[in-house]
mmCIF file of C-alpha atoms and ligand atoms in Angstrom:
data_model
loop_
_atom_site.group_PDB
_atom_site.id
_atom_site.type_symbol
_atom_site.label_atom_id
_atom_site.label_comp_id
_atom_site.label_asym_id
_atom_site.label_seq_id
_atom_site.Cartn_x
_atom_site.Cartn_y
_atom_site.Cartn_z
ATOM 1 C CA MET A 1 18.583 -15.799 -8.031
ATOM 2 C CA ILE A 2 14.867 -16.028 -8.742
ATOM 3 C CA HIS A 3 13.829 -12.632 -9.994
ATOM 4 C CA ALA A 4 10.912 -10.850 -11.604
ATOM 5 C CA GLU A 5 10.510 -10.909 -15.363
ATOM 6 C CA GLY A 6 9.061 -8.252 -17.609
ATOM 7 C CA THR A 7 9.818 -4.757 -18.780
ATOM 8 C CA LEU A 8 9.877 -1.237 -17.407
ATOM 9 C CA LEU A 9 6.951 0.876 -18.566
ATOM 10 C CA SER A 10 7.665 4.579 -18.189
ATOM 11 C CA VAL A 11 4.659 6.896 -18.422
ATOM 12 C CA ASP A 12 5.104 10.662 -18.701
ATOM 13 C CA VAL A 13 1.739 12.022 -17.602
ATOM 14 C CA GLY A 14 2.673 15.492 -18.901
ATOM 15 C CA SER A 15 3.324 14.488 -22.510
ATOM 16 C CA ARG A 16 1.129 11.369 -22.224
ATOM 17 C CA GLU A 17 3.861 9.290 -23.785
ATOM 18 C CA ALA A 18 4.621 5.768 -22.667
ATOM 19 C CA THR A 19 7.808 3.879 -23.438
ATOM 20 C CA THR A 20 8.829 0.315 -22.700
ATOM 21 C CA GLU A 21 12.363 -0.892 -22.157
ATOM 22 C CA ALA A 22 14.174 -4.008 -21.033
ATOM 23 C CA ILE A 23 15.616 -3.950 -17.508
ATOM 24 C CA ASP A 24 16.935 -7.502 -17.364
ATOM 25 C CA ASP A 25 20.213 -6.501 -15.684
ATOM 26 C CA VAL A 26 18.375 -4.651 -12.917
ATOM 27 C CA LEU A 27 15.945 -7.527 -12.381
ATOM 28 C CA ALA A 28 18.794 -10.019 -12.163
ATOM 29 C CA SER A 29 20.778 -7.906 -9.703
ATOM 30 C CA PHE A 30 18.285 -6.459 -7.217
ATOM 31 C CA VAL A 31 15.959 -8.345 -4.914
ATOM 32 C CA GLY A 32 12.184 -7.934 -5.002
ATOM 33 C CA GLY A 33 10.001 -4.970 -5.863
ATOM 34 C CA ARG A 34 11.750 -2.747 -3.354
ATOM 35 C CA GLY A 35 15.224 -3.523 -4.687
ATOM 36 C CA VAL A 36 14.242 -3.071 -8.316
ATOM 37 C CA GLY A 37 12.203 0.064 -7.610
ATOM 38 C CA THR A 38 14.976 1.628 -5.550
ATOM 39 C CA LYS A 39 17.623 0.937 -8.196
ATOM 40 C CA LEU A 40 15.452 2.372 -10.977
ATOM 41 C CA ALA A 41 14.409 5.420 -8.955
ATOM 42 C CA HIS A 42 18.009 6.051 -7.898
ATOM 43 C CA ASP A 43 19.218 5.944 -11.495
ATOM 44 C CA ARG A 44 16.334 7.819 -13.117
ATOM 45 C CA ILE A 45 15.328 10.612 -10.723
ATOM 46 C CA PRO A 46 17.666 13.641 -10.718
ATOM 47 C CA PHE A 47 19.406 13.935 -7.361
ATOM 48 C CA ASP A 48 18.095 17.457 -6.735
ATOM 49 C CA ALA A 49 14.568 16.937 -8.079
ATOM 50 C CA ASP A 50 11.701 18.600 -6.242
ATOM 51 C CA PRO A 51 9.719 15.692 -4.720
ATOM 52 C CA LEU A 52 6.499 17.468 -5.727
ATOM 53 C CA GLY A 53 7.767 18.506 -9.164
ATOM 54 C CA PRO A 54 7.533 16.793 -12.554
ATOM 55 C CA ALA A 55 11.088 15.401 -12.432
ATOM 56 C CA ASN A 56 10.275 13.126 -9.523
ATOM 57 C CA SER A 57 8.948 9.679 -10.392
ATOM 58 C CA LEU A 58 7.029 6.987 -8.638
ATOM 59 C CA VAL A 59 8.251 3.514 -9.531
ATOM 60 C CA PHE A 60 5.816 0.704 -8.786
ATOM 61 C CA ALA A 61 7.405 -2.756 -8.797
ATOM 62 C CA ALA A 62 6.490 -6.242 -7.633
ATOM 63 C CA GLY A 63 8.667 -9.182 -6.715
ATOM 64 C CA PRO A 64 8.843 -12.424 -8.709
ATOM 65 C CA LEU A 65 6.525 -14.506 -6.545
ATOM 66 C CA GLN A 66 3.383 -12.994 -8.088
ATOM 67 C CA THR A 67 3.205 -16.085 -10.259
ATOM 68 C CA SER A 68 3.034 -18.378 -7.236
ATOM 69 C CA THR A 69 0.347 -19.305 -4.749
ATOM 70 C CA MET A 70 2.771 -18.687 -1.887
ATOM 71 C CA SER A 71 1.567 -16.827 1.194
ATOM 72 C CA TYR A 72 2.974 -13.386 1.999
ATOM 73 C CA THR A 73 3.512 -12.466 -1.671
ATOM 74 C CA GLY A 74 0.606 -10.084 -2.327
ATOM 75 C CA ARG A 75 2.813 -7.045 -1.950
ATOM 76 C CA LEU A 76 3.643 -4.121 -4.215
ATOM 77 C CA SER A 77 6.372 -1.517 -3.716
ATOM 78 C CA CYS A 78 6.236 2.154 -4.606
ATOM 79 C CA THR A 79 9.461 4.176 -4.663
ATOM 80 C CA GLY A 80 10.301 7.825 -5.257
ATOM 81 C CA LEU A 81 11.616 10.974 -3.616
ATOM 82 C CA SER A 82 9.759 11.676 -0.397
ATOM 83 C CA PRO A 83 8.303 15.148 0.205
ATOM 84 C CA LEU A 84 8.787 14.489 3.914
ATOM 85 C CA THR A 85 12.528 13.860 3.781
ATOM 86 C CA ASP A 86 13.642 14.839 0.244
ATOM 87 C CA GLY A 87 15.301 11.420 0.233
ATOM 88 C CA LEU A 88 14.648 8.271 -1.747
ATOM 89 C CA LEU A 89 11.886 6.280 -0.125
ATOM 90 C CA SER A 90 10.196 2.972 -0.775
ATOM 91 C CA SER A 91 6.808 2.094 0.668
ATOM 92 C CA ASN A 92 5.165 -1.307 0.465
ATOM 93 C CA ALA A 93 1.486 -2.223 0.527
ATOM 94 C CA GLY A 94 -0.439 -5.469 0.661
ATOM 95 C CA GLY A 95 -3.856 -6.189 -0.742
ATOM 96 C CA PHE A 96 -4.602 -7.635 -4.147
ATOM 97 C CA THR A 97 -3.161 -5.194 -6.683
ATOM 98 C CA SER A 98 0.260 -6.814 -7.095
ATOM 99 C CA ARG A 99 -1.234 -9.678 -9.117
ATOM 100 C CA PRO A 100 -3.063 -7.551 -11.752
ATOM 101 C CA PHE A 101 -0.036 -5.256 -11.746
ATOM 102 C CA TYR A 102 2.123 -8.190 -12.828
ATOM 103 C CA ASP A 103 -0.560 -9.242 -15.334
ATOM 104 C CA THR A 104 0.372 -6.147 -17.357
ATOM 105 C CA GLY A 105 3.609 -7.902 -18.293
ATOM 106 C CA HIS A 106 5.680 -5.136 -16.717
ATOM 107 C CA ALA A 107 8.018 -5.755 -13.811
ATOM 108 C CA ALA A 108 8.045 -2.038 -13.031
ATOM 109 C CA VAL A 109 5.898 0.963 -13.938
ATOM 110 C CA GLU A 110 7.307 4.471 -13.630
ATOM 111 C CA ILE A 111 4.978 7.470 -13.387
ATOM 112 C CA THR A 112 6.746 10.741 -14.140
ATOM 113 C CA GLY A 113 5.980 14.279 -15.358
ATOM 114 C CA GLU A 114 2.958 16.341 -14.369
ATOM 115 C CA SER A 115 -0.450 16.410 -16.017
ATOM 116 C CA ASP A 116 -2.179 19.747 -16.609
ATOM 117 C CA GLU A 117 -5.515 18.217 -15.621
ATOM 118 C CA LEU A 118 -6.661 15.592 -13.140
ATOM 119 C CA VAL A 119 -6.385 12.186 -14.806
ATOM 120 C CA GLY A 120 -6.662 8.490 -14.146
ATOM 121 C CA LEU A 121 -4.443 5.922 -15.853
ATOM 122 C CA VAL A 122 -5.438 2.418 -16.884
ATOM 123 C CA VAL A 123 -2.302 0.345 -17.455
ATOM 124 C CA THR A 124 -2.751 -2.964 -19.271
ATOM 125 C CA ASP A 125 -0.696 -5.271 -21.441
ATOM 126 C CA GLU A 126 -2.104 -3.356 -24.420
ATOM 127 C CA GLY A 127 -0.900 0.073 -23.337
ATOM 128 C CA VAL A 128 -1.927 3.047 -21.225
ATOM 129 C CA GLU A 129 -5.241 4.884 -21.364
ATOM 130 C CA PHE A 130 -5.699 8.321 -19.830
ATOM 131 C CA GLU A 131 -9.069 9.343 -18.440
ATOM 132 C CA PRO A 132 -9.569 13.025 -17.578
ATOM 133 C CA VAL A 133 -11.432 13.019 -14.263
ATOM 134 C CA PRO A 134 -12.136 16.664 -13.299
ATOM 135 C CA ASP A 135 -15.282 15.553 -11.470
ATOM 136 C CA LEU A 136 -13.150 13.506 -9.076
ATOM 137 C CA GLU A 137 -11.444 16.596 -7.664
ATOM 138 C CA GLY A 138 -11.683 16.278 -3.883
ATOM 139 C CA ALA A 139 -13.159 12.779 -4.097
ATOM 140 C CA THR A 140 -12.431 10.378 -1.265
ATOM 141 C CA THR A 141 -10.508 7.197 -1.919
ATOM 142 C CA GLY A 142 -13.727 5.174 -1.781
ATOM 143 C CA GLU A 143 -15.505 7.465 -4.240
ATOM 144 C CA THR A 144 -12.496 7.242 -6.545
ATOM 145 C CA THR A 145 -12.359 3.460 -6.354
ATOM 146 C CA ASP A 146 -16.097 3.287 -7.084
ATOM 147 C CA HIS A 147 -15.579 5.524 -10.111
ATOM 148 C CA VAL A 148 -12.778 3.308 -11.446
ATOM 149 C CA GLU A 149 -14.984 0.247 -11.162
ATOM 150 C CA ALA A 150 -17.892 1.976 -12.911
ATOM 151 C CA SER A 151 -15.655 3.440 -15.606
ATOM 152 C CA THR A 152 -13.337 0.512 -16.313
ATOM 153 C CA GLY A 153 -14.888 -2.543 -14.686
ATOM 154 C CA LEU A 154 -11.761 -2.942 -12.556
ATOM 155 C CA GLY A 155 -12.472 -3.386 -8.854
ATOM 156 C CA GLU A 156 -10.542 -2.118 -5.863
ATOM 157 C CA GLY A 157 -8.042 -4.981 -6.103
ATOM 158 C CA HIS A 158 -6.704 -3.421 -9.308
ATOM 159 C CA THR A 159 -6.260 0.132 -8.096
ATOM 160 C CA ALA A 160 -3.943 2.635 -6.460
ATOM 161 C CA VAL A 161 -5.649 5.963 -5.721
ATOM 162 C CA VAL A 162 -5.171 9.220 -3.862
ATOM 163 C CA GLY A 163 -7.739 11.067 -1.809
ATOM 164 C CA PRO A 164 -8.023 14.770 -1.014
ATOM 165 C CA ALA A 165 -4.795 14.570 1.024
ATOM 166 C CA GLY A 166 -2.735 13.527 -1.991
ATOM 167 C CA GLU A 167 -4.380 16.101 -4.249
ATOM 168 C CA ASN A 168 -3.611 18.805 -1.689
ATOM 169 C CA GLU A 169 0.007 17.613 -1.453
ATOM 170 C CA VAL A 170 -0.147 16.848 2.249
ATOM 171 C CA ARG A 171 3.408 15.700 2.870
ATOM 172 C CA PHE A 172 2.322 12.522 4.632
ATOM 173 C CA ALA A 173 -0.453 11.580 2.196
ATOM 174 C CA ALA A 174 -0.703 7.919 1.241
ATOM 175 C CA VAL A 175 -1.488 6.053 -1.954
ATOM 176 C CA ILE A 176 -4.377 3.727 -1.104
ATOM 177 C CA THR A 177 -4.660 0.365 -2.815
ATOM 178 C CA SER A 178 -7.228 -2.430 -2.632
ATOM 179 C CA GLY A 179 -9.678 -0.140 -0.863
ATOM 180 C CA SER A 180 -7.925 0.310 2.475
ATOM 181 C CA ARG A 181 -4.305 -0.802 2.187
ATOM 182 C CA ALA A 182 -1.776 2.000 2.117
ATOM 183 C CA PHE A 183 1.555 2.890 0.641
ATOM 184 C CA GLY A 184 1.709 4.880 3.833
ATOM 185 C CA ARG A 185 5.270 6.003 4.353
ATOM 186 C CA GLY A 186 6.960 9.159 3.197
ATOM 187 C CA GLY A 187 4.105 11.030 1.542
ATOM 188 C CA LEU A 188 4.112 9.268 -1.826
ATOM 189 C CA GLY A 189 0.392 10.100 -2.137
ATOM 190 C CA ALA A 190 1.406 13.756 -2.350
ATOM 191 C CA VAL A 191 3.809 12.890 -5.178
ATOM 192 C CA LEU A 192 1.024 11.244 -7.185
ATOM 193 C CA GLY A 193 -1.329 14.111 -6.319
ATOM 194 C CA ALA A 194 1.254 16.674 -7.454
ATOM 195 C CA LYS A 195 1.325 14.905 -10.809
ATOM 196 C CA ASN A 196 -2.440 15.402 -11.029
ATOM 197 C CA VAL A 197 -2.945 11.642 -11.104
ATOM 198 C CA LYS A 198 -6.047 10.569 -9.189
ATOM 199 C CA TYR A 199 -5.867 6.858 -9.849
ATOM 200 C CA LEU A 200 -3.922 4.037 -11.441
ATOM 201 C CA ALA A 201 -5.598 0.790 -12.447
ATOM 202 C CA PHE A 202 -3.765 -2.330 -13.586
ATOM 203 C CA ASP A 203 -4.947 -5.310 -15.588
ATOM 204 C CA GLY A 204 -3.858 -7.709 -18.294
ATOM 205 C CA ASP A 205 -3.288 -11.258 -19.314
ATOM 206 C CA SER A 206 0.484 -11.276 -19.685
ATOM 207 C CA ARG A 207 1.821 -12.332 -16.294
ATOM 208 C CA PRO A 208 5.410 -13.433 -17.002
ATOM 209 C CA ASP A 209 6.522 -16.938 -16.138
ATOM 210 C CA VAL A 210 9.271 -17.071 -13.553
ATOM 211 C CA GLU A 211 11.884 -19.801 -13.625
ATOM 212 C CA GLY A 212 13.078 -21.645 -10.563
ATOM 213 C CA LEU A 213 10.061 -21.647 -8.242
ATOM 214 C CA ASP A 214 10.004 -24.862 -6.259
ATOM 215 C CA ASP A 215 6.401 -26.062 -5.858
ATOM 216 C CA GLU A 216 7.198 -28.031 -2.716
ATOM 217 C CA THR A 217 8.682 -24.973 -1.007
ATOM 218 C CA VAL A 218 5.651 -22.922 -2.016
ATOM 219 C CA ARG A 219 3.354 -25.563 -0.490
ATOM 220 C CA GLU A 220 5.387 -25.795 2.725
ATOM 221 C CA ILE A 221 5.377 -22.041 3.295
ATOM 222 C CA HIS A 222 1.679 -21.861 2.510
ATOM 223 C CA ALA A 223 0.916 -24.675 4.978
ATOM 224 C CA GLU A 224 3.070 -23.043 7.640
ATOM 225 C CA ALA A 225 1.154 -19.777 7.203
ATOM 226 C CA ALA A 226 -2.180 -21.577 7.428
ATOM 227 C CA GLU A 227 -1.248 -23.545 10.555
ATOM 228 C CA SER A 228 0.656 -20.816 12.399
ATOM 229 C CA ASN A 229 -0.472 -19.954 15.923
ATOM 230 C CA SER A 230 1.000 -16.473 15.726
ATOM 231 C CA PRO A 231 -0.905 -13.896 17.795
ATOM 232 C CA MET A 232 -0.856 -11.716 14.670
ATOM 233 C CA LYS A 233 -3.539 -13.972 13.224
ATOM 234 C CA ASP A 234 -5.828 -13.036 16.110
ATOM 235 C CA ALA A 235 -5.085 -9.354 16.520
ATOM 236 C CA GLY A 236 -3.011 -8.300 13.509
ATOM 237 C CA THR A 237 0.028 -6.105 14.058
ATOM 238 C CA VAL A 238 -1.633 -4.657 17.178
ATOM 239 C CA SER A 239 -0.642 -7.948 18.820
ATOM 240 C CA VAL A 240 2.835 -6.505 19.397
ATOM 241 C CA SER A 241 1.355 -3.816 21.653
ATOM 242 C CA ASP A 242 1.172 -6.063 24.727
ATOM 243 C CA TYR A 243 4.807 -7.058 24.361
ATOM 244 C CA ALA A 244 5.910 -3.502 23.561
ATOM 245 C CA ASN A 245 4.067 -2.262 26.628
ATOM 246 C CA ALA A 246 5.583 -4.943 28.859
ATOM 247 C CA VAL A 247 9.170 -4.164 27.843
ATOM 248 C CA GLY A 248 8.715 -0.384 27.919
ATOM 249 C CA ALA A 249 8.680 0.208 24.178
ATOM 250 C CA LEU A 250 5.162 1.533 23.553
ATOM 251 C CA PRO A 251 5.339 5.252 22.692
ATOM 252 C CA THR A 252 3.030 6.988 25.166
ATOM 253 C CA ARG A 253 2.019 10.620 25.776
ATOM 254 C CA TYR A 254 4.071 11.844 22.840
ATOM 255 C CA PHE A 255 7.127 9.742 23.631
ATOM 256 C CA ARG A 256 7.430 11.052 27.184
ATOM 257 C CA GLU A 257 6.526 7.610 28.537
ATOM 258 C CA LEU A 258 7.065 4.116 27.199
ATOM 259 C CA SER A 259 4.135 2.163 28.578
ATOM 260 C CA TYR A 260 0.411 2.845 28.743
ATOM 261 C CA ASP A 261 -1.742 1.631 31.630
ATOM 262 C CA GLU A 262 -4.855 1.526 29.425
ATOM 263 C CA VAL A 263 -3.295 -0.648 26.707
ATOM 264 C CA ASP A 264 -5.890 -3.380 27.248
ATOM 265 C CA ASP A 265 -8.589 -0.930 26.127
ATOM 266 C CA ILE A 266 -6.932 -0.263 22.753
ATOM 267 C CA GLY A 267 -4.615 -3.232 22.090
ATOM 268 C CA SER A 268 -5.083 -6.879 21.141
ATOM 269 C CA ALA A 269 -8.114 -7.431 23.349
ATOM 270 C CA ALA A 270 -9.946 -4.518 21.734
ATOM 271 C CA VAL A 271 -9.199 -5.730 18.198
ATOM 272 C CA ILE A 272 -10.319 -9.251 19.056
ATOM 273 C CA GLU A 273 -13.530 -7.890 20.582
ATOM 274 C CA HIS A 274 -14.369 -5.765 17.529
ATOM 275 C CA LYS A 275 -13.222 -7.926 14.608
ATOM 276 C CA TYR A 276 -16.009 -9.516 12.617
ATOM 277 C CA GLU A 277 -14.188 -11.460 9.917
ATOM 278 C CA LYS A 278 -10.747 -12.328 8.594
ATOM 279 C CA GLY A 279 -9.061 -10.381 5.833
ATOM 280 C CA THR A 280 -6.014 -11.201 3.771
ATOM 281 C CA CYS A 281 -3.866 -10.307 0.771
ATOM 282 C CA SER A 282 -3.534 -12.277 -2.486
ATOM 283 C CA ALA A 283 -3.007 -15.987 -1.804
ATOM 284 C CA CYS A 284 -1.975 -15.426 1.825
ATOM 285 C CA ALA A 285 -3.112 -18.120 4.242
ATOM 286 C CA PHE A 286 -1.757 -16.161 7.211
ATOM 287 C CA ALA A 287 -4.652 -13.687 6.871
ATOM 288 C CA CYS A 288 -3.610 -11.093 9.431
ATOM 289 C CA LYS A 289 -5.965 -8.342 8.221
ATOM 290 C CA LEU A 290 -8.865 -7.871 10.591
ATOM 291 C CA PRO A 291 -11.912 -5.805 9.652
ATOM 292 C CA THR A 292 -13.474 -4.391 12.815
ATOM 293 C CA ARG A 293 -16.948 -3.068 13.583
ATOM 294 C CA ASP A 294 -18.421 -0.995 16.409
ATOM 295 C CA GLU A 295 -21.889 -2.467 16.826
ATOM 296 C CA GLU A 296 -23.251 0.615 18.583
ATOM 297 C CA SER A 297 -22.387 3.152 15.880
ATOM 298 C CA GLY A 298 -22.091 0.789 12.919
ATOM 299 C CA LEU A 299 -18.589 2.115 12.230
ATOM 300 C CA GLU A 300 -16.458 -0.321 10.240
ATOM 301 C CA THR A 301 -12.778 -0.173 9.381
ATOM 302 C CA GLU A 302 -9.845 -2.515 8.843
ATOM 303 C CA GLY A 303 -7.569 -2.995 11.820
ATOM 304 C CA PRO A 304 -6.347 -0.571 13.064
ATOM 305 C CA GLU A 305 -2.727 -1.603 12.677
ATOM 306 C CA TYR A 306 -0.177 -1.247 15.470
ATOM 307 C CA GLU A 307 1.207 2.120 14.371
ATOM 308 C CA THR A 308 -2.280 3.600 14.039
ATOM 309 C CA MET A 309 -3.184 2.303 17.485
ATOM 310 C CA MET A 310 0.022 3.722 18.908
ATOM 311 C CA SER A 311 -0.202 7.099 17.132
ATOM 312 C CA PHE A 312 -3.875 7.827 17.805
ATOM 313 C CA GLY A 313 -3.979 5.836 21.048
ATOM 314 C CA SER A 314 -1.153 5.538 23.563
ATOM 315 C CA ASN A 315 0.961 8.322 22.094
ATOM 316 C CA ALA A 316 -2.001 10.704 22.253
ATOM 317 C CA ALA A 317 -3.222 9.282 25.589
ATOM 318 C CA VAL A 318 -6.505 8.202 23.977
ATOM 319 C CA ASP A 319 -7.949 5.027 25.476
ATOM 320 C CA ASP A 320 -11.127 5.014 23.355
ATOM 321 C CA PHE A 321 -10.740 2.195 20.825
ATOM 322 C CA VAL A 322 -13.719 3.318 18.744
ATOM 323 C CA ALA A 323 -12.189 6.795 18.431
ATOM 324 C CA ILE A 324 -9.024 5.139 17.095
ATOM 325 C CA MET A 325 -11.123 3.075 14.676
ATOM 326 C CA ARG A 326 -12.792 6.274 13.486
ATOM 327 C CA SER A 327 -9.415 7.995 13.017
ATOM 328 C CA ASN A 328 -8.224 4.993 11.022
ATOM 329 C CA GLU A 329 -11.315 5.075 8.820
ATOM 330 C CA LEU A 330 -10.904 8.814 8.188
ATOM 331 C CA CYS A 331 -7.252 8.315 7.209
ATOM 332 C CA ASP A 332 -8.265 5.616 4.720
ATOM 333 C CA ARG A 333 -11.053 7.789 3.375
ATOM 334 C CA TYR A 334 -8.968 10.927 2.841
ATOM 335 C CA GLY A 335 -5.811 9.081 1.832
ATOM 336 C CA LEU A 336 -3.485 9.619 4.773
HETATM 337 S S1 SF4 B 401 -2.360 -11.076 5.055
HETATM 338 FE FE1 SF4 B 401 -0.844 -10.259 6.520
HETATM 339 S S2 SF4 B 401 0.910 -11.680 6.403
HETATM 340 FE FE2 SF4 B 401 -0.373 -12.034 4.573
HETATM 341 S S3 SF4 B 401 0.584 -10.728 2.962
HETATM 342 FE FE3 SF4 B 401 -1.118 -9.564 3.919
HETATM 343 S S4 SF4 B 401 -0.094 -8.325 5.525
HETATM 344 FE FE4 SF4 B 401 1.339 -9.987 4.951
#
């Protein structure tokens, strides 16, 4: 099996100690960042740990295809105990951070413990640097990302940050990466916030080689992504809304109904009307990310994605697409 290479870096943000260990058996036995992260989190986090306490960990891990130019591979997984469910949870985000993450030479990075002050961590192939950032208390995700760039020279494609929601341990807070992509499930932003970690930044020059990648397969998948006529390329994940509505699977009016008469106002057609360019993740020719703009107000955001459209739109009986865009932008800004 093709698998990631590299080590596990474990960082205790309480003691500020970092240790590196081989995890070859785990890498050879579990598939992708989610498999590796879940195995490590399962083995290393005490079963009864408080999700918002120092014994919980967040394990970031990427799959082996970070060394390739294959589409669909710009993904990073984050795994830990969820403050929403108390169970083990893995969330996955796109964007551009998986590549610099892998450049550190680590296949997985574990963040554990609890800092006694608000800090940022810069993880490279030369070690871990801690930056006390008391002035970032309450900062939005954008302000935090700007700070990281000014302080370290590393742009948003190197970062994973929390906003006020994570700091305040909101149980559905997200970790935001690459500016507006989210590790959105399960409240892992609250876990990072509870550790008093405001940001992580990754960089290096030690991306491990991975054996067994077939260049022809990489090219074929890349070409298929580029030439695909999928409706997702036009309207992103919101493109499923028309189908979901037609078959009675679009949550509406807080799940009391399963189709929404005003779906055309907030679904694919609305995204297509408001998008102003294409967005993507590392090396992905599919490019399903769609920045949108409301010309009248100047409001810009990315997407929204299907679940945002459904949650703020049909399920709340809101047929105002710009209001959904604004909700999406606020969630990105505050880290939800
Ligand atoms: S651009 Fe879309 S298809 Fe490509 S990796 Fe990102 S989310 Fe996936």
